[in-house]
Coordinates of C-alpha atoms and ligand atoms in Angstrom, one line a residue:
M45 CA -26.5 40.9 98.4
I46 CA -24.0 40.3 100.7
K47 CA -20.9 42.9 101.7
I48 CA -17.5 41.8 101.5
A49 CA -14.3 43.5 102.6
I50 CA -10.7 41.9 101.3
I51 CA -7.9 42.5 103.8
G52 CA -5.1 42.4 102.0
A53 CA -6.3 42.7 98.4
S54 CA -2.8 43.8 96.3
G55 CA -1.6 40.1 96.9
Y56 CA -2.5 37.1 94.5
T57 CA -4.7 35.3 96.4
G58 CA -6.6 39.2 97.5
G59 CA -6.7 39.8 93.6
E60 CA -8.1 36.5 92.6
L61 CA -10.5 36.8 95.6
A62 CA -11.9 40.1 93.5
R63 CA -11.4 38.4 89.9
I64 CA -14.2 35.6 91.1
L65 CA -16.5 37.9 93.5
C66 CA -17.1 40.5 90.6
N67 CA -19.3 37.1 89.1
H68 CA -20.8 36.6 92.0
P69 CA -24.6 37.1 91.8
H70 CA -25.1 37.2 95.1
A71 CA -21.8 39.5 96.7
S72 CA -20.8 42.2 96.2
I73 CA -17.1 44.1 96.9
T74 CA -17.6 47.3 99.2
A75 CA -14.1 47.4 100.9
V76 CA -10.7 46.1 100.0
T77 CA -7.3 47.3 101.7
S78 CA -3.8 47.9 100.8
R79 CA -1.1 49.8 102.4
Q80 CA 1.1 49.9 99.6
Y81 CA -1.6 51.4 97.3
E82 CA -3.9 53.4 99.3
G83 CA -6.3 55.7 97.5
K84 CA -5.3 53.7 94.3
A85 CA -8.6 51.6 92.3
L86 CA -7.9 48.0 92.7
A87 CA -8.3 47.7 88.9
E88 CA -5.0 49.4 88.3
V89 CA -3.5 47.6 90.9
F90 CA -4.6 44.8 88.9
P91 CA -5.3 46.4 85.4
H92 CA -7.3 42.3 84.4
L93 CA -9.7 43.9 86.1
R94 CA -10.3 47.1 84.5
D95 CA -14.3 47.4 83.8
K96 CA -14.7 44.6 86.0
V97 CA -14.4 45.9 89.8
S98 CA -14.7 50.1 90.6
I99 CA -13.3 50.0 94.2
I100 CA -10.7 52.0 95.8
C101 CA -7.9 50.4 98.2
E102 CA -8.0 52.0 102.0
N103 CA -5.3 51.5 104.1
S104 CA -8.0 51.8 107.2
D105 CA -8.6 49.3 110.3
V106 CA -10.6 46.6 110.3
E107 CA -12.6 48.6 113.2
A108 CA -13.2 51.6 110.7
L109 CA -14.4 49.0 108.5
S110 CA -16.8 46.9 110.2
D111 CA -20.3 48.6 108.8
K112 CA -18.9 48.5 105.8
A113 CA -19.0 44.7 105.3
D114 CA -20.6 41.8 106.3
I115 CA -17.7 38.8 105.2
F116 CA -14.1 39.7 105.5
F117 CA -11.5 37.7 103.4
T118 CA -8.0 37.9 105.2
A119 CA -5.4 37.7 102.4
V120 CA -2.6 38.9 104.5
P121 CA 0.9 36.8 105.7
H122 CA 0.6 34.8 108.4
Q123 CA 1.8 36.5 112.2
T124 CA -0.2 39.5 110.4
A125 CA -3.5 37.8 110.3
M126 CA -3.4 36.5 114.1
E127 CA -3.5 40.2 115.0
I128 CA -6.6 41.0 112.1
V129 CA -8.8 38.4 112.9
P130 CA -9.6 38.7 116.6
R131 CA -10.9 42.7 115.9
I132 CA -13.1 41.2 113.1
L133 CA -15.2 39.0 115.3
S134 CA -14.8 41.1 117.8
A135 CA -17.1 43.4 115.6
G136 CA -19.1 40.5 115.3
K137 CA -18.1 39.4 111.6
K138 CA -17.4 36.4 109.6
V139 CA -14.0 36.1 108.7
I140 CA -12.3 33.5 106.6
D141 CA -8.7 33.7 106.9
L142 CA -6.6 32.4 103.7
S143 CA -3.4 32.3 105.8
A144 CA -1.8 29.5 108.3
D145 CA -2.5 31.3 111.5
F146 CA -5.9 29.6 112.5
R147 CA -5.4 26.1 110.4
I148 CA -3.3 24.4 113.1
R149 CA -5.4 23.3 116.1
E150 CA -2.5 23.1 118.8
A151 CA -1.0 26.5 119.5
S152 CA 2.6 24.6 120.7
V153 CA 2.7 22.6 116.8
Y154 CA 2.3 26.5 115.2
E155 CA 4.8 27.6 117.3
K156 CA 7.4 25.3 116.7
W157 CA 6.9 25.5 112.9
Y158 CA 5.8 29.8 112.5
Q159 CA 6.3 31.5 115.6
K160 CA 4.2 32.8 119.1
H161 CA 0.8 32.3 118.2
T162 CA -0.9 36.0 119.8
A163 CA -4.6 34.7 119.3
A164 CA -4.6 31.3 120.8
E165 CA -7.8 31.6 122.1
Y166 CA -9.1 31.6 119.1
L167 CA -8.5 28.2 117.7
A168 CA -10.4 26.2 119.2
R169 CA -13.3 28.1 117.5
A170 CA -11.6 28.1 114.0
V171 CA -12.8 25.8 111.4
Y172 CA -10.6 24.0 108.9
G173 CA -12.2 25.3 105.7
L174 CA -11.9 21.9 103.6
P175 CA -15.4 21.5 102.6
E176 CA -15.3 18.1 100.9
I177 CA -14.4 17.1 104.4
Y178 CA -15.7 19.9 107.4
R179 CA -18.6 20.9 105.3
D180 CA -21.3 20.4 108.0
E181 CA -18.5 22.9 110.4
I182 CA -18.3 25.2 107.5
S183 CA -21.7 25.9 107.6
T184 CA -21.6 27.6 111.0
A185 CA -18.4 28.7 111.4
S186 CA -17.7 32.7 112.3
L187 CA -14.0 31.8 111.8
T188 CA -12.7 29.7 108.8
A189 CA -9.3 28.4 108.6
N190 CA -8.9 28.5 104.5
P191 CA -6.3 25.6 103.8
G192 CA -3.5 25.8 102.4
C193 CA -2.2 25.0 98.5
Y194 CA -0.3 22.0 98.8
P195 CA -2.4 20.2 102.1
T196 CA -5.3 21.0 99.8
S197 CA -3.8 18.8 97.0
I198 CA -2.7 16.5 99.2
I199 CA -5.3 15.7 102.0
L200 CA -7.9 15.7 98.7
A201 CA -5.8 13.0 97.0
L202 CA -5.1 10.5 100.1
A203 CA -8.7 11.1 102.2
P204 CA -10.1 8.5 100.6
L205 CA -7.6 5.9 100.8
L206 CA -7.4 6.7 104.4
E207 CA -10.5 6.4 105.3
N208 CA -11.0 2.9 103.7
R209 CA -7.7 2.0 105.6
A210 CA -6.3 1.2 102.4
I211 CA -2.7 1.9 102.5
V212 CA -0.1 2.4 105.5
P213 CA -0.2 5.5 107.0
Q214 CA 3.4 5.7 108.1
S215 CA 4.8 5.0 104.2
I216 CA 3.2 8.3 103.2
I217 CA 5.7 10.0 100.7
A218 CA 4.3 13.7 98.7
D219 CA 6.1 15.3 96.7
S220 CA 4.8 18.7 95.1
K221 CA 5.4 21.0 92.5
S222 CA 4.4 24.6 92.8
G223 CA 4.0 27.8 90.4
V224 CA 5.5 30.8 91.4
S225 CA 2.6 32.7 92.7
G226 CA 2.7 30.4 95.3
A227 CA 5.0 32.8 97.1
G228 CA 3.2 35.6 97.0
R229 CA 3.3 38.9 94.5
A230 CA 6.1 40.8 97.7
A231 CA 9.3 41.5 95.9
S232 CA 12.0 38.7 96.6
V233 CA 15.4 37.4 94.9
A234 CA 14.0 34.0 95.1
T235 CA 11.2 34.9 92.9
L236 CA 12.9 36.8 90.3
F237 CA 12.2 35.6 86.7
C238 CA 16.0 34.5 86.3
E239 CA 15.9 32.6 89.4
T240 CA 12.5 30.8 88.6
A241 CA 11.9 30.7 84.8
D242 CA 13.7 27.6 82.7
G243 CA 14.2 25.6 85.9
F244 CA 13.0 23.5 88.1
R245 CA 14.4 22.8 91.9
P246 CA 13.6 21.5 95.0
Y247 CA 13.1 24.0 98.4
K248 CA 12.8 23.9 102.2
V249 CA 13.2 20.1 102.3
A250 CA 12.0 18.4 105.0
D251 CA 11.2 21.6 106.0
H252 CA 8.3 23.3 104.9
R253 CA 5.8 24.8 107.0
H254 CA 2.8 22.8 105.4
T255 CA 4.0 19.6 106.6
P256 CA 2.4 20.3 110.1
E257 CA -1.0 20.8 108.4
I258 CA -1.1 18.0 106.2
E259 CA 0.0 15.7 109.0
Q260 CA -2.5 17.0 111.2
E261 CA -5.4 17.0 108.4
V262 CA -3.9 13.1 107.5
S263 CA -3.8 12.1 111.4
L264 CA -7.3 12.9 111.7
L265 CA -8.6 11.0 108.5
A266 CA -6.2 8.3 109.2
G267 CA -7.1 7.8 112.8
E268 CA -3.6 7.7 114.6
N269 CA -0.1 9.8 114.4
V270 CA 0.9 10.1 111.1
T271 CA 4.1 11.0 109.8
L272 CA 5.2 11.9 106.7
S273 CA 7.5 13.2 103.4
F274 CA 6.8 16.2 101.9
T275 CA 9.2 17.7 99.3
P276 CA 8.0 20.9 97.4
H277 CA 9.5 21.9 94.2
L278 CA 9.0 25.5 92.1
L279 CA 8.2 25.1 88.7
P280 CA 9.0 27.6 86.4
V281 CA 5.1 28.6 85.8
S282 CA 3.1 31.1 87.2
R283 CA 0.2 28.9 88.9
G284 CA -0.8 25.6 89.5
I285 CA 0.2 22.8 91.5
L286 CA 0.6 19.1 90.6
S287 CA 1.4 16.7 93.8
T288 CA 2.4 12.9 92.9
I289 CA 1.8 10.8 96.5
Y290 CA 3.2 7.4 96.8
A291 CA 2.4 5.0 99.5
T292 CA 2.3 1.2 100.2
L293 CA -1.1 -0.6 99.7
Q294 CA -2.7 -2.9 102.7
D295 CA -2.8 -6.5 101.7
G296 CA -6.1 -7.4 99.5
I297 CA -6.5 -3.9 98.5
T298 CA -7.3 -4.2 94.5
V299 CA -7.5 -1.2 91.3
E300 CA -11.7 -1.9 91.2
R301 CA -11.7 -1.3 95.3
V302 CA -9.0 2.0 94.8
Q303 CA -11.5 3.1 91.7
E304 CA -14.7 2.3 93.5
M305 CA -13.7 4.5 96.9
F306 CA -11.9 7.7 94.8
L307 CA -15.7 7.5 93.3
S308 CA -18.1 7.1 95.9
R309 CA -16.1 9.6 98.2
Y310 CA -16.6 12.3 96.1
Q311 CA -19.5 11.6 93.3
Q312 CA -21.3 14.1 95.2
E313 CA -18.4 16.7 94.8
K314 CA -18.9 19.6 92.5
F315 CA -14.9 20.3 92.5
V316 CA -13.0 17.1 92.5
R317 CA -12.8 15.2 89.2
I318 CA -11.5 12.0 89.3
L319 CA -10.1 10.7 86.2
G320 CA -10.2 7.2 84.7
E321 CA -7.5 4.6 84.4
N322 CA -4.2 6.1 82.7
E323 CA -5.4 9.4 83.2
Y324 CA -3.2 11.5 84.8
P325 CA -4.2 15.2 86.0
A326 CA -2.1 18.2 84.9
T327 CA -2.1 21.9 85.9
Q328 CA -2.6 23.4 82.7
Y329 CA -6.4 21.5 82.8
V330 CA -7.3 22.9 85.9
R331 CA -6.0 26.8 85.5
G332 CA -8.3 29.4 87.1
S333 CA -10.6 26.9 87.9
N334 CA -11.8 25.4 91.5
F335 CA -11.2 21.6 90.3
C336 CA -9.1 19.3 92.0
D337 CA -8.0 16.6 89.5
I338 CA -7.1 13.3 91.0
G339 CA -5.8 10.3 89.2
F340 CA -3.9 7.3 90.8
K341 CA -1.9 3.9 89.3
I342 CA -1.0 0.8 91.2
D343 CA 2.3 -0.1 91.1
P344 CA 2.4 -4.1 91.4
R345 CA 5.6 -4.7 91.6
T346 CA 6.4 -2.2 94.8
N347 CA 2.6 -2.7 96.1
R348 CA 2.7 1.3 96.1
I349 CA -0.1 3.4 95.2
I350 CA 1.1 6.5 93.4
V351 CA -1.4 8.9 93.7
M352 CA -1.7 12.6 91.3
S353 CA -3.8 15.7 91.9
A354 CA -3.8 18.8 90.1
I355 CA -4.9 22.2 91.2
D356 CA -4.6 25.7 90.6
N357 CA -2.6 27.3 93.8
I358 CA -4.6 30.3 93.7
V359 CA -8.1 28.9 93.3
K360 CA -8.7 25.5 95.0
G361 CA -5.6 26.5 96.9
A362 CA -6.7 29.7 98.7
A363 CA -9.4 32.2 96.7
G364 CA -11.4 29.8 95.1
Q365 CA -12.1 27.3 98.2
A366 CA -12.3 30.4 100.2
V367 CA -15.5 31.8 98.2
Q368 CA -16.3 28.2 98.6
N369 CA -16.5 28.4 101.7
M370 CA -17.8 31.6 101.9
N371 CA -20.9 30.3 100.1
I372 CA -21.5 27.2 102.5
M373 CA -21.2 30.2 105.5
C374 CA -24.0 32.1 103.7
G375 CA -26.0 29.1 102.8
F376 CA -25.6 29.7 98.7
D377 CA -25.0 27.0 96.5
E378 CA -21.3 25.8 96.9
G379 CA -20.5 26.4 93.4
E380 CA -21.7 30.2 93.0
G381 CA -19.2 32.5 91.5
L382 CA -17.2 29.3 90.7
A383 CA -18.9 27.8 87.8
A384 CA -16.0 28.8 84.9
A385 CA -14.1 26.1 82.9
P386 CA -10.3 26.2 83.6
F387 CA -8.9 28.4 80.5
F388 CA -6.6 26.2 78.6
P389 CA -4.4 26.7 76.8
Ligands
NAP723 N1 -0.5 32.4 96.6 C1 -0.8 31.2 97.1 O1 -0.8 30.7 96.3 C2 -1.6 31.0 98.4 C3 -2.3 29.7 98.4 C4 -2.9 29.7 99.7 C5 -2.3 30.4 101.0 N2 -2.0 31.6 101.1 C6 -1.8 32.7 102.2 O2 -2.6 33.6 102.0 C7 -2.2 34.9 102.2 C8 -2.2 35.7 101.0 O3 -1.1 35.1 100.1 P1 -0.7 36.1 99.1 O4 0.0 34.8 97.9 O5 -2.3 37.2 98.4 O6 0.6 36.7 98.9 P2 0.8 38.2 98.3 O7 0.7 38.8 97.2 O8 2.2 38.7 99.4 O9 -0.1 39.6 99.2 C9 -0.6 40.0 100.1 C10 -1.0 40.8 101.2 O10 -1.4 40.9 102.3 C11 -0.8 42.7 102.2 N3 -0.3 43.3 103.8 C12 1.1 42.8 104.0 N4 1.3 42.9 105.1 C13 0.2 43.4 105.5 C14 0.5 44.0 107.1 N5 1.4 43.5 108.0 N6 -0.9 44.4 107.4 C15 -1.8 44.9 105.9 N7 -1.8 44.2 104.8 C16 -0.8 43.5 104.7 C17 -0.8 43.1 101.2 O11 -0.7 44.1 100.8 P3 0.2 45.5 100.9 O12 1.7 45.4 101.0 O13 0.0 47.1 99.8 O14 -0.7 46.4 102.4 C18 -1.0 42.3 99.9 O15 -2.3 42.9 99.8 C19 -0.6 34.1 103.0 O16 -0.9 34.0 104.1 C20 -0.2 33.1 102.1 O17 0.0 32.5 102.9 C21 -1.4 31.8 99.5

């Protein structure tokens, strides 16, 4: 059994890590932190975990926890993660960081979109934790930077097309919609019921912080610097992301060729499901699971391909992918703890 600490266990991704890990055959949760809920049982913070986890939230420094765990998940906001992660690494422990702090390879790019990076020397050591692309690097990583939720849905949808030079990279437009849990559990006016229920709106248009992360990985796949348009929207649902991505096809690319690209790229992947012709992904068919469902349609009138992908933002977009990374880092079967089918309706 490996021992697990969840730093920031009282948030949505921390709670989801606990939900997934309490059923993991080779992992045991041995420490969880929260400042607000110090001394409270995690099952009181998250009543759905009643009788499933019996651990108490601590508000301890990571140094004090270092003997208690082998692997640390940091499920805290960006900026907080960059203060904590180096201290865990100094204690000789492995980290899977769910924040954005170690996803961007260039400190100057990070600082343009976020704020000053105080642990930039760790960026070169971090591996971008998208298993379908970086599995080998993740297997030997001590610091895995778990991808953002929107980037996961967009990069997986585009990878086969970019690797096969099937689309014009500069033509990409990603239009994404997320459930409200994407904003975290901390109270804010923007996520109140009346602000989110029964309506639908874009936010942070041409300005969302996931843009440089998406561009970084899309550029690496394309072999050239790519600038793209990304517009996120807030859906009145608790979980789920649906991304609809448009790109101009290169000459001579047929439906059959695209189908073959997607099927061959992902045929060995446990968590990517390629849909058939005229089948479209939906958030309700991936809910609670680590799946990314991908469908596509070619529009011959515009010579554009429309790729659609659906994930659960707190599973494949966060905690599930983090456990997938942990499995790879520990040499376990990649699907361990993640086998549950989506829950529907
Ligand atoms: N929600 C998603 O869909 C999603 C998807 C991908 C990635 N992420 C990323 O994952 C991280 C966690 O997201 P979340 O949605 O779970 O956030 P959240 O619900 O707001 O939870 C944040 C957690 O961090 C703790 N925390 C906050 N400030 C802290 C500090 N200064 N020191 C120590 N602990 C602190 C909070 O507990 P206390 O306040 O009680 O200490 C809480 O447990 C973020 O970086 C987020 O960007 C989220």
